[in-house]
């Protein structure tokens, strides 16, 4: 897969990137809110809105569920982010 990772065991542990099932924030849909960009949790596969979005559901999910790694769910973006180590990896 060709990950480029520096000193982050969370990113290194990803052997297959989970992709979004659809293009929507699962939590924003429930409340009728809007989002800017989407991220997919690499632990459970949930797709939620990014920190540029009003609700910041992805980072809240990472914190409350101890799921440290997300991937971008945006078209043509191939990167993952670890909230714990503030590290990025391209794939």
mmCIF file with all atom_site columns, C-alpha atoms in Angstrom:
data_model
loop_
_atom_site.group_PDB
_atom_site.id
_atom_site.type_symbol
_atom_site.label_atom_id
_atom_site.label_alt_id
_atom_site.label_comp_id
_atom_site.label_asym_id
_atom_site.label_entity_id
_atom_site.label_seq_id
_atom_site.pdbx_PDB_ins_code
_atom_site.Cartn_x
_atom_site.Cartn_y
_atom_site.Cartn_z
_atom_site.occupancy
_atom_site.B_iso_or_equiv
_atom_site.pdbx_formal_charge
_atom_site.auth_seq_id
_atom_site.auth_comp_id
_atom_site.auth_asym_id
_atom_site.auth_atom_id
_atom_site.pdbx_PDB_model_num
ATOM 1  C CA . UNK A 1 1  ? 0.000   0.000  0.000  1.00 0.00 ? 1  UNK A CA 1
ATOM 2  C CA . UNK A 1 2  ? 2.983   2.316  0.370  1.00 0.00 ? 2  UNK A CA 1
ATOM 3  C CA . UNK A 1 3  ? 2.218   4.288  3.543  1.00 0.00 ? 3  UNK A CA 1
ATOM 4  C CA . UNK A 1 4  ? 4.747   6.951  4.482  1.00 0.00 ? 4  UNK A CA 1
ATOM 5  C CA . UNK A 1 5  ? 4.649   7.124  8.258  1.00 0.00 ? 5  UNK A CA 1
ATOM 6  C CA . UNK A 1 6  ? 6.891   8.689  10.883 1.00 0.00 ? 6  UNK A CA 1
ATOM 7  C CA . UNK A 1 7  ? 6.819   7.255  14.421 1.00 0.00 ? 7  UNK A CA 1
ATOM 8  C CA . UNK A 1 8  ? 3.103   6.642  14.797 1.00 0.00 ? 8  UNK A CA 1
ATOM 9  C CA . UNK A 1 9  ? 2.085   3.139  15.722 1.00 0.00 ? 9  UNK A CA 1
ATOM 10 C CA . UNK A 1 10 ? -1.568  3.996  15.082 1.00 0.00 ? 10 UNK A CA 1
ATOM 11 C CA . UNK A 1 11 ? -0.944  4.850  11.433 1.00 0.00 ? 11 UNK A CA 1
ATOM 12 C CA . UNK A 1 12 ? 1.492   1.959  11.026 1.00 0.00 ? 12 UNK A CA 1
ATOM 13 C CA . UNK A 1 13 ? -1.161  -0.460 12.285 1.00 0.00 ? 13 UNK A CA 1
ATOM 14 C CA . UNK A 1 14 ? -3.496  0.317  9.345  1.00 0.00 ? 14 UNK A CA 1
ATOM 15 C CA . UNK A 1 15 ? -3.176  -2.467 6.799  1.00 0.00 ? 15 UNK A CA 1
ATOM 16 C CA . UNK A 1 16 ? -6.270  -1.613 4.733  1.00 0.00 ? 16 UNK A CA 1
ATOM 17 C CA . UNK A 1 17 ? -7.899  1.824  4.554  1.00 0.00 ? 17 UNK A CA 1
ATOM 18 C CA . UNK A 1 18 ? -11.621 1.860  5.317  1.00 0.00 ? 18 UNK A CA 1
ATOM 19 C CA . UNK A 1 19 ? -13.564 3.912  2.767  1.00 0.00 ? 19 UNK A CA 1
ATOM 20 C CA . UNK A 1 20 ? -16.776 5.887  3.287  1.00 0.00 ? 20 UNK A CA 1
ATOM 21 C CA . UNK A 1 21 ? -20.007 4.053  2.474  1.00 0.00 ? 21 UNK A CA 1
ATOM 22 C CA . UNK A 1 22 ? -21.625 7.302  1.356  1.00 0.00 ? 22 UNK A CA 1
ATOM 23 C CA . UNK A 1 23 ? -20.898 11.000 1.159  1.00 0.00 ? 23 UNK A CA 1
ATOM 24 C CA . UNK A 1 24 ? -22.592 12.287 4.304  1.00 0.00 ? 24 UNK A CA 1
ATOM 25 C CA . UNK A 1 25 ? -21.839 12.929 7.974  1.00 0.00 ? 25 UNK A CA 1
ATOM 26 C CA . UNK A 1 26 ? -23.816 10.297 9.873  1.00 0.00 ? 26 UNK A CA 1
ATOM 27 C CA . UNK A 1 27 ? -24.370 12.671 12.833 1.00 0.00 ? 27 UNK A CA 1
ATOM 28 C CA . UNK A 1 28 ? -25.183 15.819 10.814 1.00 0.00 ? 28 UNK A CA 1
ATOM 29 C CA . UNK A 1 29 ? -27.844 13.883 8.909  1.00 0.00 ? 29 UNK A CA 1
ATOM 30 C CA . UNK A 1 30 ? -29.585 13.057 12.209 1.00 0.00 ? 30 UNK A CA 1
ATOM 31 C CA . UNK A 1 31 ? -29.776 16.722 13.222 1.00 0.00 ? 31 UNK A CA 1
ATOM 32 C CA . UNK A 1 32 ? -30.205 18.319 9.785  1.00 0.00 ? 32 UNK A CA 1
ATOM 33 C CA . UNK A 1 33 ? -26.854 20.119 9.991  1.00 0.00 ? 33 UNK A CA 1
ATOM 34 C CA . UNK A 1 34 ? -24.324 20.744 7.220  1.00 0.00 ? 34 UNK A CA 1
ATOM 35 C CA . UNK A 1 35 ? -20.660 19.761 6.892  1.00 0.00 ? 35 UNK A CA 1
ATOM 36 C CA . UNK A 1 36 ? -17.585 20.984 5.023  1.00 0.00 ? 36 UNK A CA 1
ATOM 37 C CA . UNK A 1 37 ? -15.415 17.878 4.506  1.00 0.00 ? 37 UNK A CA 1
ATOM 38 C CA . UNK A 1 38 ? -15.776 14.270 5.604  1.00 0.00 ? 38 UNK A CA 1
ATOM 39 C CA . UNK A 1 39 ? -13.466 11.841 7.403  1.00 0.00 ? 39 UNK A CA 1
ATOM 40 C CA . UNK A 1 40 ? -13.779 8.084  7.910  1.00 0.00 ? 40 UNK A CA 1
ATOM 41 C CA . UNK A 1 41 ? -12.801 6.446  11.198 1.00 0.00 ? 41 UNK A CA 1
ATOM 42 C CA . UNK A 1 42 ? -10.264 3.709  10.573 1.00 0.00 ? 42 UNK A CA 1
ATOM 43 C CA . UNK A 1 43 ? -11.363 1.771  13.638 1.00 0.00 ? 43 UNK A CA 1
ATOM 44 C CA . UNK A 1 44 ? -15.106 1.427  12.981 1.00 0.00 ? 44 UNK A CA 1
ATOM 45 C CA . UNK A 1 45 ? -15.691 2.900  9.496  1.00 0.00 ? 45 UNK A CA 1
ATOM 46 C CA . UNK A 1 46 ? -18.026 5.708  10.626 1.00 0.00 ? 46 UNK A CA 1
ATOM 47 C CA . UNK A 1 47 ? -17.932 8.754  8.325  1.00 0.00 ? 47 UNK A CA 1
ATOM 48 C CA . UNK A 1 48 ? -18.228 12.129 10.050 1.00 0.00 ? 48 UNK A CA 1
ATOM 49 C CA . UNK A 1 49 ? -17.508 15.822 9.457  1.00 0.00 ? 49 UNK A CA 1
ATOM 50 C CA . UNK A 1 50 ? -14.070 17.427 9.830  1.00 0.00 ? 50 UNK A CA 1
ATOM 51 C CA . UNK A 1 51 ? -12.871 20.171 12.177 1.00 0.00 ? 51 UNK A CA 1
ATOM 52 C CA . UNK A 1 52 ? -13.652 22.829 9.542  1.00 0.00 ? 52 UNK A CA 1
ATOM 53 C CA . UNK A 1 53 ? -17.306 21.823 9.879  1.00 0.00 ? 53 UNK A CA 1
ATOM 54 C CA . UNK A 1 54 ? -19.475 23.449 12.576 1.00 0.00 ? 54 UNK A CA 1
ATOM 55 C CA . UNK A 1 55 ? -19.952 20.258 14.629 1.00 0.00 ? 55 UNK A CA 1
ATOM 56 C CA . UNK A 1 56 ? -16.488 18.666 14.308 1.00 0.00 ? 56 UNK A CA 1
ATOM 57 C CA . UNK A 1 57 ? -18.019 15.201 14.647 1.00 0.00 ? 57 UNK A CA 1
ATOM 58 C CA . UNK A 1 58 ? -14.930 13.247 13.488 1.00 0.00 ? 58 UNK A CA 1
ATOM 59 C CA . UNK A 1 59 ? -12.603 14.601 16.179 1.00 0.00 ? 59 UNK A CA 1
ATOM 60 C CA . UNK A 1 60 ? -15.320 14.297 18.840 1.00 0.00 ? 60 UNK A CA 1
ATOM 61 C CA . UNK A 1 61 ? -15.806 10.662 17.809 1.00 0.00 ? 61 UNK A CA 1
ATOM 62 C CA . UNK A 1 62 ? -12.057 10.004 17.934 1.00 0.00 ? 62 UNK A CA 1
ATOM 63 C CA . UNK A 1 63 ? -11.839 11.438 21.432 1.00 0.00 ? 63 UNK A CA 1
ATOM 64 C CA . UNK A 1 64 ? -14.947 9.838  22.922 1.00 0.00 ? 64 UNK A CA 1
ATOM 65 C CA . UNK A 1 65 ? -14.362 6.387  21.386 1.00 0.00 ? 65 UNK A CA 1
ATOM 66 C CA . UNK A 1 66 ? -10.535 6.281  21.563 1.00 0.00 ? 66 UNK A CA 1
ATOM 67 C CA . UNK A 1 67 ? -10.387 5.780  17.771 1.00 0.00 ? 67 UNK A CA 1
ATOM 68 C CA . UNK A 1 68 ? -7.238  7.737  16.855 1.00 0.00 ? 68 UNK A CA 1
ATOM 69 C CA . UNK A 1 69 ? -7.033  7.451  13.044 1.00 0.00 ? 69 UNK A CA 1
ATOM 70 C CA . UNK A 1 70 ? -9.254  8.913  10.331 1.00 0.00 ? 70 UNK A CA 1
ATOM 71 C CA . UNK A 1 71 ? -8.879  9.017  6.563  1.00 0.00 ? 71 UNK A CA 1
ATOM 72 C CA . UNK A 1 72 ? -10.139 11.709 4.258  1.00 0.00 ? 72 UNK A CA 1
ATOM 73 C CA . UNK A 1 73 ? -13.423 10.747 2.631  1.00 0.00 ? 73 UNK A CA 1
ATOM 74 C CA . UNK A 1 74 ? -12.996 13.489 0.031  1.00 0.00 ? 74 UNK A CA 1
ATOM 75 C CA . UNK A 1 75 ? -12.634 12.476 -3.637 1.00 0.00 ? 75 UNK A CA 1
ATOM 76 C CA . UNK A 1 76 ? -9.011  12.208 -4.793 1.00 0.00 ? 76 UNK A CA 1
ATOM 77 C CA . UNK A 1 77 ? -7.589  12.678 -1.278 1.00 0.00 ? 77 UNK A CA 1
ATOM 78 C CA . UNK A 1 78 ? -5.458  9.756  -0.090 1.00 0.00 ? 78 UNK A CA 1
ATOM 79 C CA . UNK A 1 79 ? -4.305  10.531 3.427  1.00 0.00 ? 79 UNK A CA 1
ATOM 80 C CA . UNK A 1 80 ? -4.872  9.482  7.018  1.00 0.00 ? 80 UNK A CA 1
ATOM 81 C CA . UNK A 1 81 ? -4.459  11.466 10.243 1.00 0.00 ? 81 UNK A CA 1
ATOM 82 C CA . UNK A 1 82 ? -3.679  10.324 13.775 1.00 0.00 ? 82 UNK A CA 1
ATOM 83 C CA . UNK A 1 83 ? -5.232  12.625 16.381 1.00 0.00 ? 83 UNK A CA 1
ATOM 84 C CA . UNK A 1 84 ? -2.994  11.264 19.163 1.00 0.00 ? 84 UNK A CA 1
ATOM 85 C CA . UNK A 1 85 ? 0.349   11.911 17.485 1.00 0.00 ? 85 UNK A CA 1
ATOM 86 C CA . UNK A 1 86 ? -0.839  14.662 15.114 1.00 0.00 ? 86 UNK A CA 1
ATOM 87 C CA . UNK A 1 87 ? 0.723   12.681 12.288 1.00 0.00 ? 87 UNK A CA 1
ATOM 88 C CA . UNK A 1 88 ? -0.309  12.313 8.656  1.00 0.00 ? 88 UNK A CA 1
ATOM 89 C CA . UNK A 1 89 ? 0.317   9.486  6.223  1.00 0.00 ? 89 UNK A CA 1
ATOM 90 C CA . UNK A 1 90 ? -0.372  9.381  2.493  1.00 0.00 ? 90 UNK A CA 1
ATOM 91 C CA . UNK A 1 91 ? -1.353  6.149  0.805  1.00 0.00 ? 91 UNK A CA 1
#
